[in-house]
Short mmCIF file of C-alpha atoms in Angstrom, two decimals:
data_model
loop_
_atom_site.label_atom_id
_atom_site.label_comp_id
_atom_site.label_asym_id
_atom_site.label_seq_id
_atom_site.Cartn_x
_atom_site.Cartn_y
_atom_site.Cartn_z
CA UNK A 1 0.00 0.00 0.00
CA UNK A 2 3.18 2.10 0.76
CA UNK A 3 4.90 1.44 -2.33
CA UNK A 4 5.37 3.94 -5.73
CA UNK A 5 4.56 3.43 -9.15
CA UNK A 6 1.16 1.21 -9.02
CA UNK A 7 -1.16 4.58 -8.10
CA UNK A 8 -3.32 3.92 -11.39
CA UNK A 9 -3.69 0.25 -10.30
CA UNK A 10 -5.35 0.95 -7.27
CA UNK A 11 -7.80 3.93 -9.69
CA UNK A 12 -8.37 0.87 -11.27
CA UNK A 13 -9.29 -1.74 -8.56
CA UNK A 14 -11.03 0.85 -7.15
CA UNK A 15 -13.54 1.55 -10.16
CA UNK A 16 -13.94 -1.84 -10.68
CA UNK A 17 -15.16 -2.21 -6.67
CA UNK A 18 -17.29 0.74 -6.34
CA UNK A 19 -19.05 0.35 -9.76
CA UNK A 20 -21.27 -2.45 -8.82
CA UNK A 21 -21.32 -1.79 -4.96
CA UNK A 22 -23.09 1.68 -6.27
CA UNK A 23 -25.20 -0.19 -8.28
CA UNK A 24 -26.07 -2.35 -5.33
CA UNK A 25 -26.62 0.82 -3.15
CA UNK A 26 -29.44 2.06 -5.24
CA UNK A 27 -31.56 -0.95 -4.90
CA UNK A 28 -31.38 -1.74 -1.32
CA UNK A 29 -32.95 -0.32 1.62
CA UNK A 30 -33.00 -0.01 5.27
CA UNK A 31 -30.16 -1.67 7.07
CA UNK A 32 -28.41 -3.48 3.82
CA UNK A 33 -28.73 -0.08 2.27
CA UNK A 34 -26.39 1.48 5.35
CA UNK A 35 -23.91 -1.22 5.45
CA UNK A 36 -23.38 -1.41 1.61
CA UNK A 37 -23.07 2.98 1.79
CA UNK A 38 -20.32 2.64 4.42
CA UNK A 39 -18.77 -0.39 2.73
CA UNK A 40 -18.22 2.13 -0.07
CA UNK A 41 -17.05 4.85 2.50
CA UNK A 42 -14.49 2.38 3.77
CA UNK A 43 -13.18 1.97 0.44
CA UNK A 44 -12.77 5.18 -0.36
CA UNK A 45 -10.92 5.94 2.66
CA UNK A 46 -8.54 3.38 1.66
CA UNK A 47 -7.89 4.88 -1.33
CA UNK A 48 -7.41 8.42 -0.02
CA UNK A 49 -5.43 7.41 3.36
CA UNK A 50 -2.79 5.23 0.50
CA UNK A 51 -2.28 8.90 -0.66
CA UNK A 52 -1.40 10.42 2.42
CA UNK A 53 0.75 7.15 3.46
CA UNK A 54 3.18 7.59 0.29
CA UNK A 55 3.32 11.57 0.92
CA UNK A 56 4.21 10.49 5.05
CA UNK A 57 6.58 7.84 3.61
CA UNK A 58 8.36 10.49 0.99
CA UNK A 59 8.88 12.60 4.55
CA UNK A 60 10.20 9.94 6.67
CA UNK A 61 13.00 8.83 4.49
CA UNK A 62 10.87 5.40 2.87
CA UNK A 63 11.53 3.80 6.51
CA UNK A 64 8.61 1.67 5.64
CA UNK A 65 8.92 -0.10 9.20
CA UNK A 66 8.79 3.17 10.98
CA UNK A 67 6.04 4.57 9.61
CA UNK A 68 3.86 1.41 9.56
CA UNK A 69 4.63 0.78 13.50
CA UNK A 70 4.24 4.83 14.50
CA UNK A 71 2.62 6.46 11.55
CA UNK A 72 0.26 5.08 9.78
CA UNK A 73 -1.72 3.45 12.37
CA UNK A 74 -2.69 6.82 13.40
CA UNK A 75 -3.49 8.19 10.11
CA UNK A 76 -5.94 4.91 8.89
CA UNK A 77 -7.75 4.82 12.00
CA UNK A 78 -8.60 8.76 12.08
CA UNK A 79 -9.56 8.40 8.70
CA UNK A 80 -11.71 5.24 9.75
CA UNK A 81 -13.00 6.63 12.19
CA UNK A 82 -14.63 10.31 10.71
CA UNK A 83 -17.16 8.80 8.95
CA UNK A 84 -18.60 6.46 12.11
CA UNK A 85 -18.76 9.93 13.70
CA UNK A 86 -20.60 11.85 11.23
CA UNK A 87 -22.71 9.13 11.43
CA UNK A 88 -22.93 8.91 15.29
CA UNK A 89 -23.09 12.68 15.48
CA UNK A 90 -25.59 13.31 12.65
CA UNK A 91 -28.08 10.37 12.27
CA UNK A 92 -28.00 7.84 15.10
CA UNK A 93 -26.08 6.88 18.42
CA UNK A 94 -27.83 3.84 18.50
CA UNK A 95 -25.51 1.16 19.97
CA UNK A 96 -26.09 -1.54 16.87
CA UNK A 97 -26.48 0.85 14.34
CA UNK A 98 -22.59 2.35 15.16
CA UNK A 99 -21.03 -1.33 15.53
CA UNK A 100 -22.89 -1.99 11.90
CA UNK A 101 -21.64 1.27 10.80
CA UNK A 102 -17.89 1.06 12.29
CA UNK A 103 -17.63 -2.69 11.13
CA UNK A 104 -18.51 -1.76 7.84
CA UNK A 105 -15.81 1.03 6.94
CA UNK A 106 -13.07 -1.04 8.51
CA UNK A 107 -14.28 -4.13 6.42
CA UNK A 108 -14.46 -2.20 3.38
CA UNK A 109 -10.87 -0.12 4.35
CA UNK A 110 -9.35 -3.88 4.72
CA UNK A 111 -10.45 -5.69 1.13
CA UNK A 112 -9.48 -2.39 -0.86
CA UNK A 113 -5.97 -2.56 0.92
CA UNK A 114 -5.78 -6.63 0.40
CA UNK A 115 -6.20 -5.65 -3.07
CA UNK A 116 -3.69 -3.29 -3.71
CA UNK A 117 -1.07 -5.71 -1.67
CA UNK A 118 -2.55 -8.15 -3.94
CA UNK A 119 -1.66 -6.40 -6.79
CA UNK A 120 1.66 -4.98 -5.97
CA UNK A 121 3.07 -8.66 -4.68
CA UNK A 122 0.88 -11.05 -7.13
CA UNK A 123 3.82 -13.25 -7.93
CA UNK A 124 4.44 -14.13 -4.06
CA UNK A 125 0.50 -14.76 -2.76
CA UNK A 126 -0.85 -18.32 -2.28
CA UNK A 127 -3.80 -19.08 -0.27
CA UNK A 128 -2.41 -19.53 3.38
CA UNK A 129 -1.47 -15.14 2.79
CA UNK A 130 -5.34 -14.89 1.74
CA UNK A 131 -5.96 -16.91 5.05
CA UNK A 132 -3.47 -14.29 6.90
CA UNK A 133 -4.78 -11.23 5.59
CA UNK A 134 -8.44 -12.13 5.53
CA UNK A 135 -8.32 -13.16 9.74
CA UNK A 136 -5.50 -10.99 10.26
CA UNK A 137 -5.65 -7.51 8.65
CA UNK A 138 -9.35 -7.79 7.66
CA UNK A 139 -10.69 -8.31 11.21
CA UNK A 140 -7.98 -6.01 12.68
CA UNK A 141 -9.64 -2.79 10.61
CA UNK A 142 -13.25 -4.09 11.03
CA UNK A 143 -12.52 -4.40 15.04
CA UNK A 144 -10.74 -0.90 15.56
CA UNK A 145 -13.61 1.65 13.90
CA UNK A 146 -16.19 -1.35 15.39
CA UNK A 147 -14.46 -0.53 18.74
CA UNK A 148 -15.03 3.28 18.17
CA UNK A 149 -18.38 2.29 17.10
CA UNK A 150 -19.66 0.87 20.57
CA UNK A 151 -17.97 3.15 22.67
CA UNK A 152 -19.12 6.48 20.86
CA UNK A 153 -22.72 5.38 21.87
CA UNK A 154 -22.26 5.93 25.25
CA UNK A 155 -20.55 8.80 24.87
CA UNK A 156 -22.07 10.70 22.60
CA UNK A 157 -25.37 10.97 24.81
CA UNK A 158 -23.21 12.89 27.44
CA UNK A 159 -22.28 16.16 25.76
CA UNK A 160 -19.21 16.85 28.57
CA UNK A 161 -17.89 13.81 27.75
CA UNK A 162 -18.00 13.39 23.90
CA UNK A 163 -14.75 15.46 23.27
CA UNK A 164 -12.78 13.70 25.58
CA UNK A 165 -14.37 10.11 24.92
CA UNK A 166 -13.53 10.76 20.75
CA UNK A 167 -9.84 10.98 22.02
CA UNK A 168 -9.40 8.34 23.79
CA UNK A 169 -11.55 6.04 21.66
CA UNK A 170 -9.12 6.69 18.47
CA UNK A 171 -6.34 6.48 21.15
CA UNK A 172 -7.46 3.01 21.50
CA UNK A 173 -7.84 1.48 17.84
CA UNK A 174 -4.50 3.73 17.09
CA UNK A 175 -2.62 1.49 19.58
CA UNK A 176 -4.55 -1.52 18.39
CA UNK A 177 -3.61 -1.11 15.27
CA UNK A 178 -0.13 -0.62 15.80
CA UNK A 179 0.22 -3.24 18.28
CA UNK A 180 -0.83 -5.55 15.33
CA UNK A 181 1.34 -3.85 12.78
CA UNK A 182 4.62 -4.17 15.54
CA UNK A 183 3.13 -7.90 15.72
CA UNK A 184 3.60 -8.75 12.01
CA UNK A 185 6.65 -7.24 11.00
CA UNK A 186 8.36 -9.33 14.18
CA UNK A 187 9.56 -12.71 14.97
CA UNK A 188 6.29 -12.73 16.78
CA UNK A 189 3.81 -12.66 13.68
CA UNK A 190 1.72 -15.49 14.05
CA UNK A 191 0.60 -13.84 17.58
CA UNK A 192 0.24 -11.11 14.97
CA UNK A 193 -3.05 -13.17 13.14
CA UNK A 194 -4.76 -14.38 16.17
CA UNK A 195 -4.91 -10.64 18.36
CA UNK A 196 -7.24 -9.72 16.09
CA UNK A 197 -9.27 -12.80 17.13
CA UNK A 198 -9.17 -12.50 19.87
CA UNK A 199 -10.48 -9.08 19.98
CA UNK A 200 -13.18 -10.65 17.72
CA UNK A 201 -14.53 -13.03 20.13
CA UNK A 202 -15.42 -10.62 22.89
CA UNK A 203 -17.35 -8.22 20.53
CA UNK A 204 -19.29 -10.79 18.48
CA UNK A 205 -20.25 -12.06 22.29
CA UNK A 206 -21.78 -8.85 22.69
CA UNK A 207 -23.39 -8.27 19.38
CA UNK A 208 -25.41 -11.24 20.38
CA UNK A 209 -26.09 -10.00 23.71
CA UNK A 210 -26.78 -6.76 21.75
CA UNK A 211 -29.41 -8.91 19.25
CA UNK A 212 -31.03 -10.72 22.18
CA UNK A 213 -31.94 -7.19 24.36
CA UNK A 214 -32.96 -5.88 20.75
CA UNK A 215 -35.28 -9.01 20.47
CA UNK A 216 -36.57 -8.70 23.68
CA UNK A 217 -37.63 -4.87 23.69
CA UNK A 218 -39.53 -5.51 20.95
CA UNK A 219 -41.64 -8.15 22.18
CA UNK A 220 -42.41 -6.28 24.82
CA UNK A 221 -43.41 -2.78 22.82
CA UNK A 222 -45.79 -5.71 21.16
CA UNK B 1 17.08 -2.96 32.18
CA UNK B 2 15.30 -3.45 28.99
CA UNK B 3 14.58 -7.36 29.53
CA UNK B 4 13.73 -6.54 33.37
CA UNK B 5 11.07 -3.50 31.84
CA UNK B 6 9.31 -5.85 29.22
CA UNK B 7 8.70 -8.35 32.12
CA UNK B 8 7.30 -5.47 34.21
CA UNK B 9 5.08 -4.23 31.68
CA UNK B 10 4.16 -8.07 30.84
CA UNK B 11 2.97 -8.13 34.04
CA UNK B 12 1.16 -5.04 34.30
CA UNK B 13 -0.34 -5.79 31.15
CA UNK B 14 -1.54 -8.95 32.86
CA UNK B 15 -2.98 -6.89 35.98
CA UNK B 16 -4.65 -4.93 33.60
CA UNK B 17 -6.66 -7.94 32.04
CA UNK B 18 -7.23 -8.98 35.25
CA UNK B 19 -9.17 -5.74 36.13
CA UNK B 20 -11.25 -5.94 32.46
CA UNK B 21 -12.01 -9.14 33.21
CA UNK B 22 -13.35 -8.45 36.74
CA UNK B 23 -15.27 -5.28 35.78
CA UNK B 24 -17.07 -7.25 33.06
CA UNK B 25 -17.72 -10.39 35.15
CA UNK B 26 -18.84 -7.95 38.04
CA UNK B 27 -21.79 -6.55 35.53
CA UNK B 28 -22.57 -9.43 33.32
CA UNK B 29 -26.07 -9.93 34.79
CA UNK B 30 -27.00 -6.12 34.83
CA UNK B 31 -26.59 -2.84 32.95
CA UNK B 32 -23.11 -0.94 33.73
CA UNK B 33 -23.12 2.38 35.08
CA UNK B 34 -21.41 5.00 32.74
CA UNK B 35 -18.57 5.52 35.61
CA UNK B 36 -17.85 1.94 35.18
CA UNK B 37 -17.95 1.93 31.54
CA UNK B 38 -15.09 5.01 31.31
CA UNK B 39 -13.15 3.19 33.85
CA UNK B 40 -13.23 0.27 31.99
CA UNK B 41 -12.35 1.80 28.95
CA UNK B 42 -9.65 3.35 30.65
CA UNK B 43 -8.58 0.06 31.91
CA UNK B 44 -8.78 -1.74 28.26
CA UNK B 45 -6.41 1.33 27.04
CA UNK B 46 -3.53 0.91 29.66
CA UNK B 47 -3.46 -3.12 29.00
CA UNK B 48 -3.29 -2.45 25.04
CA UNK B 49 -0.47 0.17 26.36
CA UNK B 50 1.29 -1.93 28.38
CA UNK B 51 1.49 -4.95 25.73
CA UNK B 52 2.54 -2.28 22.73
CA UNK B 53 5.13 -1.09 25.19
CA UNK B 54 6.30 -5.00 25.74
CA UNK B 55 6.36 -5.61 22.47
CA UNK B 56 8.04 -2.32 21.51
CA UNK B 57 10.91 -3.64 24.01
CA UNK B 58 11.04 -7.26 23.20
CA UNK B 59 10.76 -6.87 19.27
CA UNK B 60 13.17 -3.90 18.90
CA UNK B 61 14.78 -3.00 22.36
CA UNK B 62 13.86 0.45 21.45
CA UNK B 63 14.38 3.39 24.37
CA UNK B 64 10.72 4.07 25.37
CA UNK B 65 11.81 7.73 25.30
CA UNK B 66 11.36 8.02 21.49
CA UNK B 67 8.17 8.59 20.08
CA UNK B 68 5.94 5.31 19.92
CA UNK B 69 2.11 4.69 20.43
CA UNK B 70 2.36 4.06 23.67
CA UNK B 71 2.08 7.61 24.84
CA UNK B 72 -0.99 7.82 22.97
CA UNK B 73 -2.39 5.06 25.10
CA UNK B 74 -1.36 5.86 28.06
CA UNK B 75 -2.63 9.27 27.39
CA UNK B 76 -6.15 8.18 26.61
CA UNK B 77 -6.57 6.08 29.44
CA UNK B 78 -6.17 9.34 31.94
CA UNK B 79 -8.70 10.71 29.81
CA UNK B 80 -11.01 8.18 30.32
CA UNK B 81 -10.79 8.53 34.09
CA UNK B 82 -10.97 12.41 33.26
CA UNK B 83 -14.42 11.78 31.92
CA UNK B 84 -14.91 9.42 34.68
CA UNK B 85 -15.02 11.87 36.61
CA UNK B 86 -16.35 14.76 35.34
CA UNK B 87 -18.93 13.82 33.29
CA UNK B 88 -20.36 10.46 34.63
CA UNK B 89 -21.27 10.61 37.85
CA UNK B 90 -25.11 10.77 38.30
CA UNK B 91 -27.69 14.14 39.81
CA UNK B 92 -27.59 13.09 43.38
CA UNK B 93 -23.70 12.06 42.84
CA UNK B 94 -22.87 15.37 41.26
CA UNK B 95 -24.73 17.84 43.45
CA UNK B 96 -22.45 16.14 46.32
CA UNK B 97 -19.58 16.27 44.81
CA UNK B 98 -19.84 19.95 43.50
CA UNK B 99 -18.23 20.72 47.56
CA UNK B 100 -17.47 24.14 48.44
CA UNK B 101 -14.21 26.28 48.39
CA UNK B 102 -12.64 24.98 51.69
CA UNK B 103 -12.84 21.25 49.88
CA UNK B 104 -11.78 22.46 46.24
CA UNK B 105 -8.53 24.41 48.25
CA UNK B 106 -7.90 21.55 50.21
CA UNK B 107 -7.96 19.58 46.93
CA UNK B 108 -5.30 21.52 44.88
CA UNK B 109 -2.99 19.85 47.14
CA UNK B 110 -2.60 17.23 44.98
CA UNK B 111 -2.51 18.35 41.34
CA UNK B 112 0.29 20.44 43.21
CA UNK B 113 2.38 17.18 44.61
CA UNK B 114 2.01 15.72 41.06
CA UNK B 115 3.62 18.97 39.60
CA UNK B 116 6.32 19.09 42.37
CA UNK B 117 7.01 15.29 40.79
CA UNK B 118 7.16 16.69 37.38
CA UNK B 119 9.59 18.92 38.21
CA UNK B 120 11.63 16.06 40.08
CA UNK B 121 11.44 13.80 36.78
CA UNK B 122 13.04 16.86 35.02
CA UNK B 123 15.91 17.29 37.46
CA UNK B 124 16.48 13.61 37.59
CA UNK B 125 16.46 13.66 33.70
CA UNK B 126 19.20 16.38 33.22
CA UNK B 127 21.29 15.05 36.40
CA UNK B 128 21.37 11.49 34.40
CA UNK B 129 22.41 13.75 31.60
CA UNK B 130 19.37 12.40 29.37
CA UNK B 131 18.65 13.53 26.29
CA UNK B 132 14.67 14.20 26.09
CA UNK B 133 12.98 14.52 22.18
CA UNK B 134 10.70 17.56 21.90
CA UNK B 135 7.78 15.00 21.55
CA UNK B 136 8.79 12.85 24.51
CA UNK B 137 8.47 16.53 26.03
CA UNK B 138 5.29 17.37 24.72
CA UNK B 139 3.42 13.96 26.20
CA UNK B 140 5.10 14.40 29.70
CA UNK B 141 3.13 17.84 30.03
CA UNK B 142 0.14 16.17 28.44
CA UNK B 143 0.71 13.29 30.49
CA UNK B 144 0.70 15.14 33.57
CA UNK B 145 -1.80 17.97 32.92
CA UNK B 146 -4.25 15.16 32.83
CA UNK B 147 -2.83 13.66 35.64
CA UNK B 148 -3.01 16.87 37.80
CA UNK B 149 -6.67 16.84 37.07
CA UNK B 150 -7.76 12.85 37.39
CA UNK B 151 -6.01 13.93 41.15
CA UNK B 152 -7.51 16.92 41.85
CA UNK B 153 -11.01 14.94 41.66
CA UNK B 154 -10.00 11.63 43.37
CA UNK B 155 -8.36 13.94 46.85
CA UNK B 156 -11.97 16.02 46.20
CA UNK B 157 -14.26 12.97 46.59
CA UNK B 158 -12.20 11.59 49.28
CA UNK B 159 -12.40 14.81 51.07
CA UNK B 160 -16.08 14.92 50.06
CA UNK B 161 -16.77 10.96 51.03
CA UNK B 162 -15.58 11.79 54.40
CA UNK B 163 -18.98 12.50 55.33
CA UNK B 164 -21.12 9.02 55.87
CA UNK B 165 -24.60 10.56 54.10
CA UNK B 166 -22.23 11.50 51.05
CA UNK B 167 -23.48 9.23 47.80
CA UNK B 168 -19.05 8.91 47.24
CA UNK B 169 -18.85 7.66 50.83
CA UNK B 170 -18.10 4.27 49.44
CA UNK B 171 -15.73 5.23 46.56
CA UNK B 172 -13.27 6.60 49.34
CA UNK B 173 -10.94 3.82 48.65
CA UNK B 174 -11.49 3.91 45.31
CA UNK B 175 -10.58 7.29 44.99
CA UNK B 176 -7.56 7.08 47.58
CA UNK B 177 -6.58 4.32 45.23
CA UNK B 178 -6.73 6.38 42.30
CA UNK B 179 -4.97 9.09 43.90
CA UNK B 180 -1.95 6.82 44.78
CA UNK B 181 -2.36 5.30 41.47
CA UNK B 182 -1.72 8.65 39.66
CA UNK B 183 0.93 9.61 41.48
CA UNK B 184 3.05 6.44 41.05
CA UNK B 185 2.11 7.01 37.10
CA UNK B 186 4.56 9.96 37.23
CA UNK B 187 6.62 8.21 39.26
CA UNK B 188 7.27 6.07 36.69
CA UNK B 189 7.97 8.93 34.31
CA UNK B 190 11.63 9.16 35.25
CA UNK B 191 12.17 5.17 37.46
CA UNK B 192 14.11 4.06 34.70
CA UNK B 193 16.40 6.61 33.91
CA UNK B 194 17.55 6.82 37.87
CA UNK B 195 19.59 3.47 36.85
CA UNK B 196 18.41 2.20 40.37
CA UNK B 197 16.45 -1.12 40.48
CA UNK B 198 15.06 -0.95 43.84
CA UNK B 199 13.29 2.23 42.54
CA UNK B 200 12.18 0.52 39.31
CA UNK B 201 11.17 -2.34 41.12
CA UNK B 202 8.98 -0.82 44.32
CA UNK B 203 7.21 1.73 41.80
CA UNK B 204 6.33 -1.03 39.31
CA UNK B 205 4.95 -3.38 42.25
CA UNK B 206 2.66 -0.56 43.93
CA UNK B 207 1.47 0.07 40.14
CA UNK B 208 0.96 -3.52 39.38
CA UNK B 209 -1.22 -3.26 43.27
CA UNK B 210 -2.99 -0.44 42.64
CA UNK B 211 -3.74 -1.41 38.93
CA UNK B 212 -5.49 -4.61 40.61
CA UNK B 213 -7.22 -3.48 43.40
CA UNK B 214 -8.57 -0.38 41.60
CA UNK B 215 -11.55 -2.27 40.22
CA UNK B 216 -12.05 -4.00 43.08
CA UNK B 217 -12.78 -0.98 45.02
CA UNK B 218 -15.05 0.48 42.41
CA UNK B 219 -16.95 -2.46 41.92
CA UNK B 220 -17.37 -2.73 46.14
CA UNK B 221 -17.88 1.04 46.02
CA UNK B 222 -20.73 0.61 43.13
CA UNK B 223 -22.32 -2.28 45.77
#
């Protein structure tokens, strides 16, 4: 994602990914309608943070592992993260809306940026790095704005605290992310492909906690 | 030093999980209060920043002092306990703890002690003759601007709790807790630079203590 020389490729990719998600977008509704729109969003901030990563790369020398262990994490999960705000801030703070939301820019964020690693290493890929990427990097970005997601809920209904909260939320996925990041480029990697798991488990516990309260209210408005 | 600080923060790290684990277990059955939830959060920040810190030390042996993500961590986690504080206590909570100028003077006590320790770190830094970058610089005054504040509340409340009809009455000790929990946080600001292990090792321990027993006491204070 950091390297030169493969900017049109990722124009490209990109086209051909959007094109038919837009399509998509203009036939759904309700909920599908949302995830598939921030899908799109997550995309696009993959393509526009890849931008910003080769400009901070240019400034810090190309020390590639530098900037992916300090850098970048920051910039991707600001990035990430804006558009689960606007969201949170404009149209809902709903607790299952935002995890829907967040889970769907950082899912969207991680298959545009498989794709462009795809591209730019296609001779070296075989299956086990589609295993590696898909539980590693895609549930890493999906957990991080997710995380931002479920926490902004609470916050958000306190005005004193929403400031303050926003920090230390991206504070959070930031160190998240570059805790995983640290993990890969290591001797340690493999721990590298499970944290992300393991952050999975807890939060898919409480999506179905989340479901099952849902559930229940409703019966009893019937 | 290096291999003895990535054990240390190993093992904070592990207190940490301890005290996510206990919060959660502690409300599984009912709805957490918001003052749990930011003190949670808080907690879940400090374990991600002790592990990034024990990674950053067992993957690279890099000097802490340089910029890394840790200090973003670290910094977030105050500001949890910030909004802890000031924002999530409840109606009856809050027109208690509002207290009156005797108790807010009283309380400036504190924020002051944690300056006067900011000021040690710094003298300690230049008598070691070590050289500080301007953005390790920039997250110590962060660092302790927010802990100034996060103490300022906790010595409040506990002046505040003193009173038995006070609603904080029975988050004394976890406010005391807090309070000594800040205070070795700035502590450990400048342990490693004073090259003397006994130091490392009796700040680290009370931190490790303190990191457990603080949701202990908030969960018996929540009771």
């Amino acid at each position: 994602m950091l390297k030169e020389g493969y900017e049109i490729m990722s124009y490209i990719l990109y086209v051909c990914i959007i094109v038919p998600f837009a399509l998509m977008f203009l036939i759904l509704y309700g909920g599908a309608r949302r995830t598939a729109a921030f899908v799109m969003i997550g995309i696009t901030v993959c393509l526009f943070v890849s931008e910003i990563n080769s400009l901070l790369l240019d400034f810090f020398n190309d020390d590639i592992y530098f900037v992916t262990t300090r850098i970048t994490p920051i910039t991707e999960e600001i990035f990430k993260a804006l558009p689960v705000i606007y969201f949170g801030i404009v149209f809902s703070d709903e607790i299952q809306k935002l995890l829907t939301v967040g889970m769907a820019v950082g899912i969207g964020f991680a298959v545009f940026e498989n794709m462009i690693i795809l591209t730019d290493n296609i001779e070296n890929v075989n299956i086990l790095w589609a295993f590696i990427r898909g539980f590693g990097s895609g549930l890493m970005h999906g957990m991080s704005t997710a995380i931002v997601g479920i926490c902004m809920s609470s916050f958000h209904r306190r005005k004193k605290l929403f400031v303050p909260g926003l920090f230390s939320l991206l504070s959070v996925a930031i160190i998240n992310h570059g805790i995983y990041n640290l993990l890969v480029q290591s001797k340690l990697e493999y721990l590298g492909y499970i944290l992300p798991i393991i952050i999975y488990i807890p939060i898919s516990i409480f999506s179905h906690y989340l479901k099952k309260k849902y559930q229940k209210q409703k019966a009893l408005q019937k | 030093m290096i291999s003895k600080m990535m054990f240390i923060n190993l093992a904070l790290f592990l207190c940490a999980v301890f005290g996510i684990i206990y919060l959660t277990a502690s409300f599984s059955k009912k709805d957490m209060p918001i003052y749990c939830v930011s003190v949670l959060c808080a907690w879940i920040s400090l374990a991600l920043c002790r592990l990034y810190m024990f990674l950053v030390l067992s993957v690279e042996n890099a000097d802490l002092n340089k910029f890394n993500l840790s200090w973003f961590a670290m910094t977030g986690s105050f500001i949890f306990l910030f909004c802890a504080n000031y924002g999530c206590l409840d109606k009856d909570t809050l027109k208690a703890a509002k207290g009156n100028a005797k108790q807010k003077m009283i309380s400036l006590a504190a924020p002051a002690a944690v300056m006067g320790l900011y000021i040690f770190n710094m003298y300690l830094f230049y008598k070691y003759g070590t050289r500080l970058t301007v953005s390790y610089r920039v997250f110590t005054v962060i660092l302790t601007l927010l802990i100034m504040q996060n103490s300022f509340f906790n010595l409040k409340y506990i002046i505040i709790g003193s009173d038995k009809e006070s609603p904080l009455y029975r988050l004394r000790s976890f406010n005391f807790i807090m309070l000594v929990y800040s205070i070795l946080t700035m502590a450990e600001v400048s342990a490693p630079i004073s090259r003397s292990l006994t130091a490392v090792i009796v700040i680290y321990s009370l931190t490790g203590v303190t990191t457990l027993m603080i949701p202990v006491c908030l969960r018996r204070g929540m009771k």
